[in-house]
Amino acid sequence: MRIIVDAMGGDRGPEVTVKGCVDASKELDVEIILVGKEEIIKKELDKLEYNGRNISIVNADDVITNEDKPVMAIRRKKNSSMVIGLKMVKDKEGDAFISAGNTGALLTGGLLIVGRIKGIERAALAPVYPTKKGISLLVDAGANADCKPNYLYQFALMGSIYAEKVLGKKNPKIGLVNIGIEEGKGNELTKGAFELLSKSSLINFYGNVEARDIPEGLVDVLVCDGFVGNVILKLTEGLAFSIFSMLKEEFLRTPVTKFGALLLKPGLKNFKNKLDYTEYGGAPLLGVRGGVIKAHGSSDAKAIKNAIKQAKTFVEKDVLKLIEESISDLGGNNDFE
């Protein structure tokens, strides 16, 4: 199995990406292909004294930065690490591609270079969302701001397959994010999506889920358009950061609170670990004809290692084939126009 990694993507640069790949190479039976500026990658490998045989390098002279406009970057920076990596997936030179770089560029490149699965109208970004009961899958988290009901149905179908095969959720429950739990609530999009989801025999549809119930973990897969999903994701990240910041301020206020913080430290650390994105690797771009995984921009070596582990499971469980077969069983997307 060959996992391609964008060595130049991410806020922390090649240093942490290469370290994550080296760590993964010691634990996983995969070949890792690092794409980026060869001289820089070799320098990082030398620092780690890596002399194994399951990491190779493909040179890429250019880099897509976070400041680049996605479509323009994909079209103009043909020799960038991201574009070369995506082309390798398209040409079957690798089984999956991981990047912590420019999210918009990766989504654009996934669609323009790798291409959509036949019958899938929109690819969706699907990150893991931490809940009281463990984790849920959030589909879509930002790839599609405007959607139709059949898009959400396909998101649910792809999310169900991924949650079962990669996340280990047996017969995963699918929930539709809405402003009320009753049938008939919401706008035209959610009403139409509810009708499709409730009639489907291919998924285990739970029903509508309100935003306040999302952290409870009532369902295994949360389905929504990319606008709503991105708001949920960013609000949760900001809220978690603010809560920890406020707790720290309170605990450092007096000698008594400092002592209390010392007693609570193990529990707080465990709580923080449950919210740690590095545990879950990255977010797959579901619906494209290849394994494409978006790692968090601030990923450390642990997150990169787990993203590689995630990609390995994605390939082993043949998620792409299962999605293709499920969509084929529907007779394409015309049934849902």
mmCIF file of C-alpha atoms in Angstrom:
data_model
loop_
_atom_site.group_PDB
_atom_site.id
_atom_site.type_symbol
_atom_site.label_atom_id
_atom_site.label_comp_id
_atom_site.label_asym_id
_atom_site.label_seq_id
_atom_site.Cartn_x
_atom_site.Cartn_y
_atom_site.Cartn_z
ATOM 1 C CA MET A 1 0.000 0.000 0.000
ATOM 2 C CA ARG A 2 1.340 3.440 -0.960
ATOM 3 C CA ILE A 3 0.283 6.521 0.985
ATOM 4 C CA ILE A 4 1.280 9.872 -0.541
ATOM 5 C CA VAL A 5 1.900 12.772 1.840
ATOM 6 C CA ASP A 6 2.227 16.475 1.013
ATOM 7 C CA ALA A 7 5.459 17.289 2.858
ATOM 8 C CA MET A 8 5.087 21.045 2.338
ATOM 9 C CA GLY A 9 1.530 21.553 3.586
ATOM 10 C CA GLY A 10 0.473 22.659 7.045
ATOM 11 C CA ASP A 11 1.270 25.501 9.402
ATOM 12 C CA ARG A 12 4.260 23.712 10.965
ATOM 13 C CA GLY A 13 5.966 22.786 7.720
ATOM 14 C CA PRO A 14 8.028 19.755 6.655
ATOM 15 C CA GLU A 15 9.615 19.214 10.074
ATOM 16 C CA VAL A 16 6.487 17.806 11.738
ATOM 17 C CA THR A 17 5.151 16.162 8.561
ATOM 18 C CA VAL A 18 8.346 14.188 7.990
ATOM 19 C CA LYS A 19 8.484 13.244 11.679
ATOM 20 C CA GLY A 20 4.892 11.964 11.507
ATOM 21 C CA CYS A 21 5.743 9.895 8.441
ATOM 22 C CA VAL A 22 8.809 8.394 10.096
ATOM 23 C CA ASP A 23 6.753 7.511 13.181
ATOM 24 C CA ALA A 24 4.079 5.918 10.972
ATOM 25 C CA SER A 25 6.697 3.937 9.042
ATOM 26 C CA LYS A 26 7.752 2.248 12.297
ATOM 27 C CA GLU A 27 4.223 1.136 13.154
ATOM 28 C CA LEU A 28 2.423 0.550 9.875
ATOM 29 C CA ASP A 29 3.076 -1.788 6.968
ATOM 30 C CA VAL A 30 2.825 0.878 4.263
ATOM 31 C CA GLU A 31 5.054 2.625 1.763
ATOM 32 C CA ILE A 32 5.038 6.375 2.317
ATOM 33 C CA ILE A 33 5.794 8.753 -0.536
ATOM 34 C CA LEU A 34 6.731 12.269 0.555
ATOM 35 C CA VAL A 35 6.083 14.908 -2.112
ATOM 36 C CA GLY A 36 7.871 18.252 -1.849
ATOM 37 C CA LYS A 37 11.239 19.949 -2.085
ATOM 38 C CA GLU A 38 13.614 17.015 -2.054
ATOM 39 C CA GLU A 39 16.526 18.822 -0.431
ATOM 40 C CA ILE A 40 14.397 19.976 2.507
ATOM 41 C CA ILE A 41 12.803 16.542 2.993
ATOM 42 C CA LYS A 42 16.186 14.792 2.962
ATOM 43 C CA LYS A 43 17.479 17.257 5.535
ATOM 44 C CA GLU A 44 14.590 16.461 7.872
ATOM 45 C CA LEU A 45 15.052 12.705 7.383
ATOM 46 C CA ASP A 46 18.761 13.075 8.211
ATOM 47 C CA LYS A 47 17.890 14.929 11.417
ATOM 48 C CA LEU A 48 15.806 11.934 12.471
ATOM 49 C CA GLU A 49 18.569 9.534 11.359
ATOM 50 C CA TYR A 50 16.043 7.653 9.264
ATOM 51 C CA ASN A 51 17.556 4.911 7.125
ATOM 52 C CA GLY A 52 14.501 2.758 6.437
ATOM 53 C CA ARG A 53 13.296 1.674 3.022
ATOM 54 C CA ASN A 54 9.570 2.383 3.162
ATOM 55 C CA ILE A 55 9.786 6.163 2.727
ATOM 56 C CA SER A 56 10.586 7.601 -0.691
ATOM 57 C CA ILE A 57 10.625 11.148 -2.079
ATOM 58 C CA VAL A 58 9.058 12.702 -5.174
ATOM 59 C CA ASN A 59 10.426 16.175 -5.845
ATOM 60 C CA ALA A 60 8.081 19.150 -6.238
ATOM 61 C CA ASP A 61 9.625 22.581 -6.719
ATOM 62 C CA ASP A 62 6.528 24.633 -5.926
ATOM 63 C CA VAL A 63 4.259 25.031 -2.890
ATOM 64 C CA ILE A 64 0.598 26.063 -2.599
ATOM 65 C CA THR A 65 0.313 28.389 0.384
ATOM 66 C CA ASN A 66 -2.708 29.325 2.481
ATOM 67 C CA GLU A 67 -2.714 32.745 0.821
ATOM 68 C CA ASP A 68 -3.139 31.273 -2.682
ATOM 69 C CA LYS A 69 -6.555 31.345 -4.326
ATOM 70 C CA PRO A 70 -7.627 27.681 -4.666
ATOM 71 C CA VAL A 71 -8.662 27.425 -8.326
ATOM 72 C CA MET A 72 -5.835 29.618 -9.575
ATOM 73 C CA ALA A 73 -3.277 27.734 -7.488
ATOM 74 C CA ILE A 74 -4.352 24.317 -8.795
ATOM 75 C CA ARG A 75 -4.287 25.525 -12.400
ATOM 76 C CA ARG A 76 -1.051 27.513 -12.266
ATOM 77 C CA LYS A 77 1.117 25.672 -9.776
ATOM 78 C CA LYS A 78 1.366 22.426 -11.729
ATOM 79 C CA ASN A 79 4.648 21.494 -10.055
ATOM 80 C CA SER A 80 3.420 22.003 -6.486
ATOM 81 C CA SER A 81 3.486 19.193 -3.928
ATOM 82 C CA MET A 82 -0.316 19.182 -3.721
ATOM 83 C CA VAL A 83 -0.984 18.996 -7.461
ATOM 84 C CA ILE A 84 1.663 16.318 -8.026
ATOM 85 C CA GLY A 85 0.322 14.253 -5.124
ATOM 86 C CA LEU A 86 -3.255 14.428 -6.394
ATOM 87 C CA LYS A 87 -2.137 13.466 -9.910
ATOM 88 C CA MET A 88 -0.331 10.458 -8.485
ATOM 89 C CA VAL A 89 -3.597 9.299 -6.883
ATOM 90 C CA LYS A 90 -5.445 9.822 -10.156
ATOM 91 C CA ASP A 91 -2.803 7.840 -12.060
ATOM 92 C CA LYS A 92 -2.904 5.016 -9.477
ATOM 93 C CA GLU A 93 0.690 5.691 -8.399
ATOM 94 C CA GLY A 94 -0.555 5.803 -4.821
ATOM 95 C CA ASP A 95 -3.614 4.633 -2.901
ATOM 96 C CA ALA A 96 -4.345 7.789 -0.910
ATOM 97 C CA PHE A 97 -3.126 11.378 -0.541
ATOM 98 C CA ILE A 98 -2.817 13.384 2.686
ATOM 99 C CA SER A 99 -2.274 17.129 2.977
ATOM 100 C CA ALA A 100 -2.431 19.633 5.835
ATOM 101 C CA GLY A 101 -2.214 22.493 3.334
ATOM 102 C CA ASN A 102 -4.702 24.938 1.817
ATOM 103 C CA THR A 103 -8.165 23.397 2.345
ATOM 104 C CA GLY A 104 -9.816 25.168 -0.583
ATOM 105 C CA ALA A 105 -7.035 24.126 -2.942
ATOM 106 C CA LEU A 106 -7.241 20.501 -1.797
ATOM 107 C CA LEU A 107 -11.024 20.434 -2.324
ATOM 108 C CA THR A 108 -10.635 22.048 -5.738
ATOM 109 C CA GLY A 109 -7.788 19.738 -6.717
ATOM 110 C CA GLY A 110 -9.665 16.685 -5.501
ATOM 111 C CA LEU A 111 -12.540 17.531 -7.838
ATOM 112 C CA LEU A 112 -10.591 18.859 -10.851
ATOM 113 C CA ILE A 113 -7.715 16.382 -10.790
ATOM 114 C CA VAL A 114 -8.947 13.196 -9.100
ATOM 115 C CA GLY A 115 -12.587 13.662 -10.141
ATOM 116 C CA ARG A 116 -15.918 12.605 -8.615
ATOM 117 C CA ILE A 117 -17.266 9.081 -8.352
ATOM 118 C CA LYS A 118 -19.852 8.447 -11.069
ATOM 119 C CA GLY A 119 -23.303 9.294 -9.714
ATOM 120 C CA ILE A 120 -22.023 11.493 -6.887
ATOM 121 C CA GLU A 121 -23.068 15.084 -7.485
ATOM 122 C CA ARG A 122 -20.966 16.730 -4.781
ATOM 123 C CA ALA A 123 -17.952 15.565 -2.780
ATOM 124 C CA ALA A 124 -18.115 16.289 0.955
ATOM 125 C CA LEU A 125 -15.572 16.973 3.678
ATOM 126 C CA ALA A 126 -16.143 14.673 6.660
ATOM 127 C CA PRO A 127 -14.216 15.425 9.874
ATOM 128 C CA VAL A 128 -14.695 13.596 13.159
ATOM 129 C CA TYR A 129 -16.650 15.505 15.809
ATOM 130 C CA PRO A 130 -15.977 14.698 19.502
ATOM 131 C CA THR A 131 -19.102 14.022 21.586
ATOM 132 C CA LYS A 132 -20.085 12.879 25.079
ATOM 133 C CA LYS A 133 -20.414 9.306 23.802
ATOM 134 C CA GLY A 134 -17.252 9.284 21.700
ATOM 135 C CA ILE A 135 -17.181 10.618 18.143
ATOM 136 C CA SER A 136 -19.570 11.432 15.315
ATOM 137 C CA LEU A 137 -18.848 12.102 11.653
ATOM 138 C CA LEU A 138 -19.835 15.549 10.352
ATOM 139 C CA VAL A 139 -20.782 15.591 6.645
ATOM 140 C CA ASP A 140 -20.405 18.185 5.037
ATOM 141 C CA ALA A 141 -18.036 20.501 6.908
ATOM 142 C CA GLY A 142 -17.408 23.119 4.259
ATOM 143 C CA ALA A 143 -17.067 21.777 0.715
ATOM 144 C CA ASN A 144 -20.588 22.795 -0.405
ATOM 145 C CA ALA A 145 -22.205 25.967 0.910
ATOM 146 C CA ASP A 146 -25.300 25.505 -1.274
ATOM 147 C CA CYS A 147 -26.961 22.105 -1.490
ATOM 148 C CA LYS A 148 -29.994 20.233 -2.784
ATOM 149 C CA PRO A 149 -31.830 17.494 -0.837
ATOM 150 C CA ASN A 150 -30.291 14.720 -2.951
ATOM 151 C CA TYR A 151 -26.797 16.000 -2.124
ATOM 152 C CA LEU A 152 -27.537 15.534 1.574
ATOM 153 C CA TYR A 153 -28.906 12.066 0.880
ATOM 154 C CA GLN A 154 -25.644 11.136 -0.823
ATOM 155 C CA PHE A 155 -23.658 12.669 2.053
ATOM 156 C CA ALA A 156 -25.598 10.408 4.418
ATOM 157 C CA LEU A 157 -24.921 7.344 2.304
ATOM 158 C CA MET A 158 -21.187 8.026 2.041
ATOM 159 C CA GLY A 159 -20.960 8.979 5.699
ATOM 160 C CA SER A 160 -22.699 5.771 6.746
ATOM 161 C CA ILE A 161 -20.213 3.640 4.810
ATOM 162 C CA TYR A 162 -17.207 5.539 6.161
ATOM 163 C CA ALA A 163 -18.466 5.506 9.754
ATOM 164 C CA GLU A 164 -18.975 1.739 9.644
ATOM 165 C CA LYS A 165 -15.832 0.690 7.770
ATOM 166 C CA VAL A 166 -13.271 3.207 9.065
ATOM 167 C CA LEU A 167 -14.639 4.384 12.420
ATOM 168 C CA GLY A 168 -15.992 0.969 13.400
ATOM 169 C CA LYS A 169 -19.615 2.081 13.963
ATOM 170 C CA LYS A 170 -21.975 -0.869 13.510
ATOM 171 C CA ASN A 171 -25.140 0.093 11.614
ATOM 172 C CA PRO A 172 -24.409 3.814 12.188
ATOM 173 C CA LYS A 173 -27.287 6.130 13.047
ATOM 174 C CA ILE A 174 -27.731 9.053 10.666
ATOM 175 C CA GLY A 175 -29.024 12.391 11.923
ATOM 176 C CA LEU A 176 -30.102 15.432 9.912
ATOM 177 C CA VAL A 177 -28.996 18.724 11.496
ATOM 178 C CA ASN A 178 -32.091 20.903 11.801
ATOM 179 C CA ILE A 179 -33.747 23.628 13.898
ATOM 180 C CA GLY A 180 -36.225 21.186 15.445
ATOM 181 C CA ILE A 181 -36.634 17.452 15.908
ATOM 182 C CA GLU A 182 -40.162 17.224 14.486
ATOM 183 C CA GLU A 183 -40.780 16.109 10.917
ATOM 184 C CA GLY A 184 -41.620 19.123 8.763
ATOM 185 C CA LYS A 185 -39.234 21.461 10.576
ATOM 186 C CA GLY A 186 -36.637 23.551 8.770
ATOM 187 C CA ASN A 187 -36.259 25.063 5.325
ATOM 188 C CA GLU A 188 -36.928 23.537 1.917
ATOM 189 C CA LEU A 189 -33.514 21.859 1.911
ATOM 190 C CA THR A 190 -33.940 20.024 5.212
ATOM 191 C CA LYS A 191 -37.579 19.151 4.523
ATOM 192 C CA GLY A 192 -36.647 17.608 1.188
ATOM 193 C CA ALA A 193 -33.652 15.820 2.667
ATOM 194 C CA PHE A 194 -35.756 14.442 5.536
ATOM 195 C CA GLU A 195 -38.188 12.916 3.060
ATOM 196 C CA LEU A 196 -35.400 11.174 1.120
ATOM 197 C CA LEU A 197 -33.579 9.987 4.213
ATOM 198 C CA SER A 198 -36.688 8.662 5.958
ATOM 199 C CA LYS A 199 -37.668 6.571 2.910
ATOM 200 C CA SER A 200 -34.232 5.028 2.358
ATOM 201 C CA SER A 201 -33.602 1.371 3.194
ATOM 202 C CA LEU A 202 -29.841 1.821 2.748
ATOM 203 C CA ILE A 203 -29.244 3.858 5.907
ATOM 204 C CA ASN A 204 -30.284 3.825 9.555
ATOM 205 C CA PHE A 205 -32.006 7.210 9.761
ATOM 206 C CA TYR A 206 -32.492 8.555 13.283
ATOM 207 C CA GLY A 207 -34.285 11.774 12.341
ATOM 208 C CA ASN A 208 -33.639 15.458 12.936
ATOM 209 C CA VAL A 209 -30.988 16.555 15.429
ATOM 210 C CA GLU A 210 -30.898 20.035 16.970
ATOM 211 C CA ALA A 211 -27.576 21.814 17.434
ATOM 212 C CA ARG A 212 -27.745 21.618 21.228
ATOM 213 C CA ASP A 213 -27.988 17.808 21.034
ATOM 214 C CA ILE A 214 -24.971 17.356 18.734
ATOM 215 C CA PRO A 215 -22.424 17.190 21.621
ATOM 216 C CA GLU A 216 -24.519 14.467 23.278
ATOM 217 C CA GLY A 217 -23.592 12.028 20.517
ATOM 218 C CA LEU A 218 -27.146 10.943 19.703
ATOM 219 C CA VAL A 219 -26.101 9.856 16.203
ATOM 220 C CA ASP A 220 -22.987 8.510 14.501
ATOM 221 C CA VAL A 221 -23.230 10.662 11.358
ATOM 222 C CA LEU A 222 -24.394 14.290 11.258
ATOM 223 C CA VAL A 223 -25.637 15.394 7.843
ATOM 224 C CA CYS A 224 -25.911 19.037 6.757
ATOM 225 C CA ASP A 225 -24.861 21.443 4.030
ATOM 226 C CA GLY A 226 -21.285 22.732 4.107
ATOM 227 C CA PHE A 227 -22.281 26.196 5.342
ATOM 228 C CA VAL A 228 -23.984 24.849 8.462
ATOM 229 C CA GLY A 229 -21.308 22.189 8.982
ATOM 230 C CA ASN A 230 -18.465 24.673 8.860
ATOM 231 C CA VAL A 231 -20.226 26.956 11.342
ATOM 232 C CA ILE A 232 -20.701 23.990 13.713
ATOM 233 C CA LEU A 233 -17.046 23.004 13.396
ATOM 234 C CA LYS A 234 -15.606 26.506 13.862
ATOM 235 C CA LEU A 235 -17.968 27.358 16.727
ATOM 236 C CA THR A 236 -17.006 24.160 18.550
ATOM 237 C CA GLU A 237 -13.281 24.809 18.089
ATOM 238 C CA GLY A 238 -13.632 28.384 19.334
ATOM 239 C CA LEU A 239 -15.832 27.388 22.263
ATOM 240 C CA ALA A 240 -13.436 24.669 23.400
ATOM 241 C CA PHE A 241 -10.491 27.083 23.243
ATOM 242 C CA SER A 242 -12.418 29.750 25.179
ATOM 243 C CA ILE A 243 -13.551 27.323 27.882
ATOM 244 C CA PHE A 244 -10.007 26.079 28.516
ATOM 245 C CA SER A 245 -8.712 29.646 28.512
ATOM 246 C CA MET A 246 -11.326 30.779 31.042
ATOM 247 C CA LEU A 247 -10.717 27.738 33.239
ATOM 248 C CA LYS A 248 -6.993 28.486 33.262
ATOM 249 C CA GLU A 249 -7.637 32.071 34.330
ATOM 250 C CA GLU A 250 -9.864 30.954 37.193
ATOM 251 C CA PHE A 251 -7.482 28.228 38.377
ATOM 252 C CA LEU A 252 -4.559 30.672 38.522
ATOM 253 C CA ARG A 253 -6.498 33.347 40.392
ATOM 254 C CA THR A 254 -5.596 32.398 43.995
ATOM 255 C CA PRO A 255 -3.405 29.882 45.876
ATOM 256 C CA VAL A 256 -6.544 27.911 46.756
ATOM 257 C CA THR A 257 -7.713 27.615 43.139
ATOM 258 C CA LYS A 258 -4.173 26.673 42.085
ATOM 259 C CA PHE A 259 -4.237 23.813 44.578
ATOM 260 C CA GLY A 260 -7.657 22.777 43.280
ATOM 261 C CA ALA A 261 -6.302 22.801 39.738
ATOM 262 C CA LEU A 262 -3.477 20.495 40.813
ATOM 263 C CA LEU A 263 -5.989 17.992 42.178
ATOM 264 C CA LEU A 264 -8.126 18.214 39.038
ATOM 265 C CA LYS A 265 -5.216 18.046 36.593
ATOM 266 C CA PRO A 266 -5.557 14.327 35.646
ATOM 267 C CA GLY A 267 -9.273 14.720 34.927
ATOM 268 C CA LEU A 268 -8.776 17.917 32.958
ATOM 269 C CA LYS A 269 -6.034 16.304 30.902
ATOM 270 C CA ASN A 270 -8.297 13.372 30.062
ATOM 271 C CA PHE A 271 -11.087 15.782 29.093
ATOM 272 C CA LYS A 272 -8.717 17.740 26.845
ATOM 273 C CA ASN A 273 -7.565 14.530 25.144
ATOM 274 C CA LYS A 274 -11.157 13.736 24.190
ATOM 275 C CA LEU A 275 -11.257 17.016 22.254
ATOM 276 C CA ASP A 276 -7.830 16.527 20.673
ATOM 277 C CA TYR A 277 -8.086 16.471 16.862
ATOM 278 C CA THR A 278 -4.653 14.823 16.576
ATOM 279 C CA GLU A 279 -6.192 11.563 17.795
ATOM 280 C CA TYR A 280 -8.376 11.277 14.688
ATOM 281 C CA GLY A 281 -5.980 12.088 11.839
ATOM 282 C CA GLY A 282 -7.900 14.111 9.284
ATOM 283 C CA ALA A 283 -11.103 14.592 7.306
ATOM 284 C CA PRO A 284 -11.671 12.492 4.171
ATOM 285 C CA LEU A 285 -13.024 14.104 1.020
ATOM 286 C CA LEU A 286 -15.833 11.636 0.343
ATOM 287 C CA GLY A 287 -17.089 11.281 -3.205
ATOM 288 C CA VAL A 288 -13.858 11.562 -5.198
ATOM 289 C CA ARG A 289 -12.279 8.667 -7.102
ATOM 290 C CA GLY A 290 -9.394 8.215 -4.702
ATOM 291 C CA GLY A 291 -8.451 8.495 -1.070
ATOM 292 C CA VAL A 292 -7.983 12.196 -0.295
ATOM 293 C CA ILE A 293 -7.603 13.225 3.350
ATOM 294 C CA LYS A 294 -7.354 16.775 4.717
ATOM 295 C CA ALA A 295 -5.239 16.936 7.857
ATOM 296 C CA HIS A 296 -5.712 19.880 10.235
ATOM 297 C CA GLY A 297 -3.606 22.895 9.275
ATOM 298 C CA SER A 298 -1.878 22.933 12.656
ATOM 299 C CA SER A 299 -1.262 19.169 12.668
ATOM 300 C CA ASP A 300 1.694 17.913 14.672
ATOM 301 C CA ALA A 301 3.619 14.697 14.018
ATOM 302 C CA LYS A 302 1.041 12.653 15.926
ATOM 303 C CA ALA A 303 -1.802 13.964 13.765
ATOM 304 C CA ILE A 304 0.105 13.151 10.558
ATOM 305 C CA LYS A 305 0.852 9.638 11.803
ATOM 306 C CA ASN A 306 -2.811 9.079 12.630
ATOM 307 C CA ALA A 307 -3.877 10.474 9.253
ATOM 308 C CA ILE A 308 -1.676 7.857 7.587
ATOM 309 C CA LYS A 309 -3.232 5.173 9.785
ATOM 310 C CA GLN A 310 -6.662 6.499 8.795
ATOM 311 C CA ALA A 311 -5.746 6.398 5.091
ATOM 312 C CA LYS A 312 -4.537 2.816 5.455
ATOM 313 C CA THR A 313 -7.881 1.738 6.940
ATOM 314 C CA PHE A 314 -9.746 3.672 4.224
ATOM 315 C CA VAL A 315 -7.918 1.667 1.542
ATOM 316 C CA GLU A 316 -8.048 -1.693 3.357
ATOM 317 C CA LYS A 317 -11.816 -1.461 3.833
ATOM 318 C CA ASP A 318 -12.282 -0.553 0.159
ATOM 319 C CA VAL A 319 -14.455 2.461 1.002
ATOM 320 C CA LEU A 320 -14.356 3.804 -2.576
ATOM 321 C CA LYS A 321 -15.714 0.573 -4.039
ATOM 322 C CA LEU A 322 -18.481 0.411 -1.441
ATOM 323 C CA ILE A 323 -19.568 3.990 -2.205
ATOM 324 C CA GLU A 324 -19.503 3.275 -5.946
ATOM 325 C CA GLU A 325 -21.632 0.153 -5.492
ATOM 326 C CA SER A 326 -24.144 1.952 -3.261
ATOM 327 C CA ILE A 327 -24.562 4.801 -5.733
ATOM 328 C CA SER A 328 -24.823 2.329 -8.605
ATOM 329 C CA ASP A 329 -27.638 0.538 -6.756
ATOM 330 C CA LEU A 330 -29.569 3.811 -6.745
ATOM 331 C CA GLY A 331 -29.412 3.991 -10.528
ATOM 332 C CA GLY A 332 -27.450 7.256 -10.449
ATOM 333 C CA ASN A 333 -28.681 10.534 -9.015
ATOM 334 C CA ASN A 334 -31.663 11.043 -11.320
ATOM 335 C CA ASP A 335 -33.994 9.333 -8.833
ATOM 336 C CA PHE A 336 -33.591 12.298 -6.524
ATOM 337 C CA GLU A 337 -34.022 15.268 -8.833
#
